[in-house]
XYZ file of N, CA and C in Angstrom:
249
model
N -36.002 64.627 -15.315
C -35.517 63.713 -16.329
C -35.368 62.327 -15.712
N -35.948 61.329 -16.322
C -35.886 59.982 -15.763
C -34.676 59.228 -16.302
N -34.192 58.331 -15.454
C -33.031 57.513 -15.833
C -33.494 56.306 -16.631
N -32.699 55.896 -17.558
C -32.996 54.648 -18.248
C -32.521 53.496 -17.367
N -33.125 52.322 -17.486
C -32.745 51.193 -16.633
C -31.280 50.794 -16.770
N -30.677 51.066 -17.899
C -29.297 50.647 -18.095
C -28.287 51.623 -17.479
N -28.730 52.815 -17.107
C -27.795 53.790 -16.532
C -27.869 53.731 -15.005
N -27.057 52.865 -14.435
C -27.013 52.723 -12.980
C -25.857 53.536 -12.435
N -26.101 54.131 -11.282
C -25.033 54.889 -10.650
C -24.131 53.923 -9.892
N -23.018 54.421 -9.449
C -22.094 53.595 -8.655
C -22.781 53.152 -7.371
N -23.568 54.027 -6.776
C -24.293 53.683 -5.550
C -25.267 52.533 -5.807
N -25.977 52.569 -6.925
C -26.900 51.484 -7.274
C -26.155 50.160 -7.397
N -25.016 50.199 -8.030
C -24.226 48.977 -8.221
C -23.678 48.450 -6.902
N -23.228 49.336 -6.029
C -22.720 48.930 -4.715
C -23.847 48.309 -3.892
N -25.022 48.937 -3.905
C -26.156 48.408 -3.150
C -26.585 47.041 -3.675
N -26.587 46.859 -4.976
C -26.927 45.566 -5.568
C -25.924 44.505 -5.132
N -24.644 44.844 -5.183
C -23.595 43.911 -4.778
C -23.732 43.553 -3.297
N -23.970 44.544 -2.448
C -24.122 44.295 -1.011
C -25.354 43.425 -0.751
N -26.396 43.619 -1.547
C -27.594 42.801 -1.401
C -27.338 41.341 -1.718
N -26.373 41.078 -2.593
C -26.029 39.690 -2.913
C -25.173 39.071 -1.818
N -24.429 39.882 -1.082
C -23.509 39.372 -0.070
C -24.198 39.182 1.279
N -25.008 40.146 1.682
C -25.639 40.140 3.007
C -26.963 39.392 2.930
N -27.223 38.447 3.844
C -28.504 37.736 3.841
C -29.672 38.718 3.901
N -30.735 38.376 3.197
C -31.855 39.296 3.029
C -33.183 38.644 3.387
N -34.007 39.384 4.112
C -35.353 38.903 4.453
C -36.173 38.639 3.204
N -36.151 39.576 2.289
C -36.993 39.470 1.104
C -36.601 38.266 0.245
N -35.327 38.043 0.064
C -34.882 36.907 -0.750
C -35.230 35.588 -0.066
N -35.018 35.508 1.249
C -35.345 34.289 1.983
C -36.830 33.965 1.906
N -37.671 34.955 2.123
C -39.113 34.736 2.062
C -39.575 34.417 0.640
N -38.970 35.058 -0.347
C -39.326 34.792 -1.735
C -39.035 33.330 -2.093
N -37.895 32.823 -1.647
C -37.534 31.440 -1.954
C -38.407 30.440 -1.207
N -38.809 30.773 0.008
C -39.713 29.885 0.748
C -41.040 29.789 0.015
N -41.574 30.921 -0.428
C -42.836 30.920 -1.169
C -42.694 30.153 -2.489
N -41.592 30.339 -3.174
C -41.337 29.628 -4.421
C -41.243 28.124 -4.176
N -40.579 27.745 -3.084
C -40.436 26.332 -2.740
C -41.751 25.668 -2.394
N -42.715 26.438 -1.912
C -44.028 25.875 -1.626
C -44.800 25.621 -2.918
N -44.478 26.358 -3.977
C -45.167 26.194 -5.259
C -44.554 25.073 -6.095
N -43.234 24.938 -6.038
C -42.548 23.928 -6.840
C -41.254 23.544 -6.127
N -40.689 22.376 -6.455
C -39.409 21.996 -5.843
C -38.306 22.996 -6.225
N -37.482 23.342 -5.249
C -36.382 24.279 -5.499
C -35.236 23.573 -6.201
N -34.576 24.291 -7.071
C -33.383 23.775 -7.738
C -32.218 23.857 -6.759
N -31.126 23.194 -7.083
C -29.982 23.135 -6.180
C -29.465 24.528 -5.828
N -29.282 25.381 -6.813
C -28.754 26.718 -6.511
C -29.744 27.535 -5.677
N -31.048 27.307 -5.848
C -32.048 28.007 -5.034
C -32.002 27.523 -3.592
N -31.764 26.218 -3.408
C -31.634 25.671 -2.050
C -30.427 26.280 -1.340
N -29.337 26.439 -2.087
C -28.133 27.031 -1.502
C -28.383 28.483 -1.122
N -29.078 29.221 -1.973
C -29.393 30.622 -1.672
C -30.320 30.695 -0.467
N -31.298 29.788 -0.380
C -32.200 29.771 0.776
C -31.427 29.470 2.050
N -30.527 28.507 2.000
C -29.703 28.184 3.169
C -28.889 29.404 3.591
N -28.299 30.085 2.623
C -27.490 31.272 2.909
C -28.335 32.386 3.505
N -29.566 32.551 3.032
C -30.421 33.629 3.498
C -31.239 33.256 4.728
N -31.093 32.037 5.239
C -31.853 31.612 6.412
C -31.638 32.485 7.641
N -30.423 33.002 7.877
C -30.290 33.898 9.034
C -31.040 35.215 8.862
N -31.511 35.510 7.650
C -32.190 36.754 7.318
C -31.282 37.936 7.594
N -31.887 39.076 7.796
C -31.090 40.283 8.044
C -30.353 40.130 9.366
N -29.073 40.352 9.351
C -28.302 40.226 10.579
C -28.556 41.387 11.528
N -29.034 42.503 10.995
C -29.225 43.695 11.812
C -30.633 43.813 12.386
N -31.529 42.890 12.029
C -32.891 42.964 12.567
C -33.551 41.594 12.528
N -34.678 41.488 13.155
C -35.472 40.257 13.124
C -36.861 40.563 12.590
N -36.951 41.462 11.632
C -38.244 41.967 11.174
C -39.172 40.873 10.653
N -38.637 39.858 10.007
C -39.480 38.809 9.435
C -39.155 37.426 9.982
N -38.459 37.332 11.084
C -38.021 36.039 11.617
C -39.200 35.117 11.911
N -40.216 35.606 12.593
C -41.347 34.752 12.961
C -42.085 34.257 11.722
N -42.348 35.138 10.781
C -43.028 34.752 9.540
C -42.175 33.757 8.770
N -40.882 34.011 8.678
C -39.981 33.118 7.953
C -39.984 31.728 8.572
N -39.892 31.652 9.898
C -39.877 30.351 10.577
C -41.167 29.572 10.322
N -42.323 30.246 10.363
C -43.601 29.572 10.105
C -43.675 29.065 8.669
N -43.292 29.919 7.726
C -43.360 29.534 6.312
C -42.340 28.445 5.983
N -41.184 28.489 6.614
C -40.159 27.464 6.386
C -40.632 26.106 6.908
N -41.366 26.114 8.048
C -41.922 24.864 8.573
C -42.942 24.285 7.593
N -43.777 25.155 7.001
C -44.738 24.691 5.991
C -44.009 24.116 4.782
N -42.918 24.762 4.364
C -42.132 24.284 3.235
C -41.559 22.902 3.529
N -41.073 22.673 4.732
C -40.516 21.363 5.087
C -41.576 20.270 5.000
N -42.804 20.571 5.443
C -43.896 19.601 5.359
C -44.201 19.283 3.897
N -44.271 20.310 3.066
C -44.548 20.125 1.646
C -43.445 19.295 0.989
N -42.186 19.590 1.312
C -41.067 18.833 0.736
C -41.111 17.375 1.164
N -41.476 17.125 2.419
C -41.575 15.760 2.907
C -42.687 15.003 2.161
N -43.806 15.659 1.919
C -44.896 15.030 1.179
C -44.471 14.739 -0.255
N -43.711 15.635 -0.859
C -43.226 15.412 -2.225
C -42.317 14.191 -2.287
N -41.432 14.038 -1.267
C -40.532 12.890 -1.237
C -41.289 11.595 -1.062
N -42.368 11.601 -0.268
C -43.137 10.393 -0.038
C -43.933 9.980 -1.279
N -44.304 10.929 -2.106
C -45.064 10.625 -3.317
C -44.214 9.972 -4.379
N -42.909 10.170 -4.338
C -42.013 9.608 -5.360
C -41.752 8.174 -5.141
């Protein structure tokens, strides 16, 4: 029997909440990619800053994140110069 999307268990809710509190590799990388496509909004910049340390328990995506973040900085600088 499959669960409907609206019926979340307590464990699902706890994991979702913890995902919002603990910096995440996936969220950080997602925002870097989004920032390369379009300028980030203020709340997205704050979330990116918060997620910059990535996962505290591992460095699984640190090198990729650093490279992509450097590309994002170049793109942002070019956007500022065009204005």
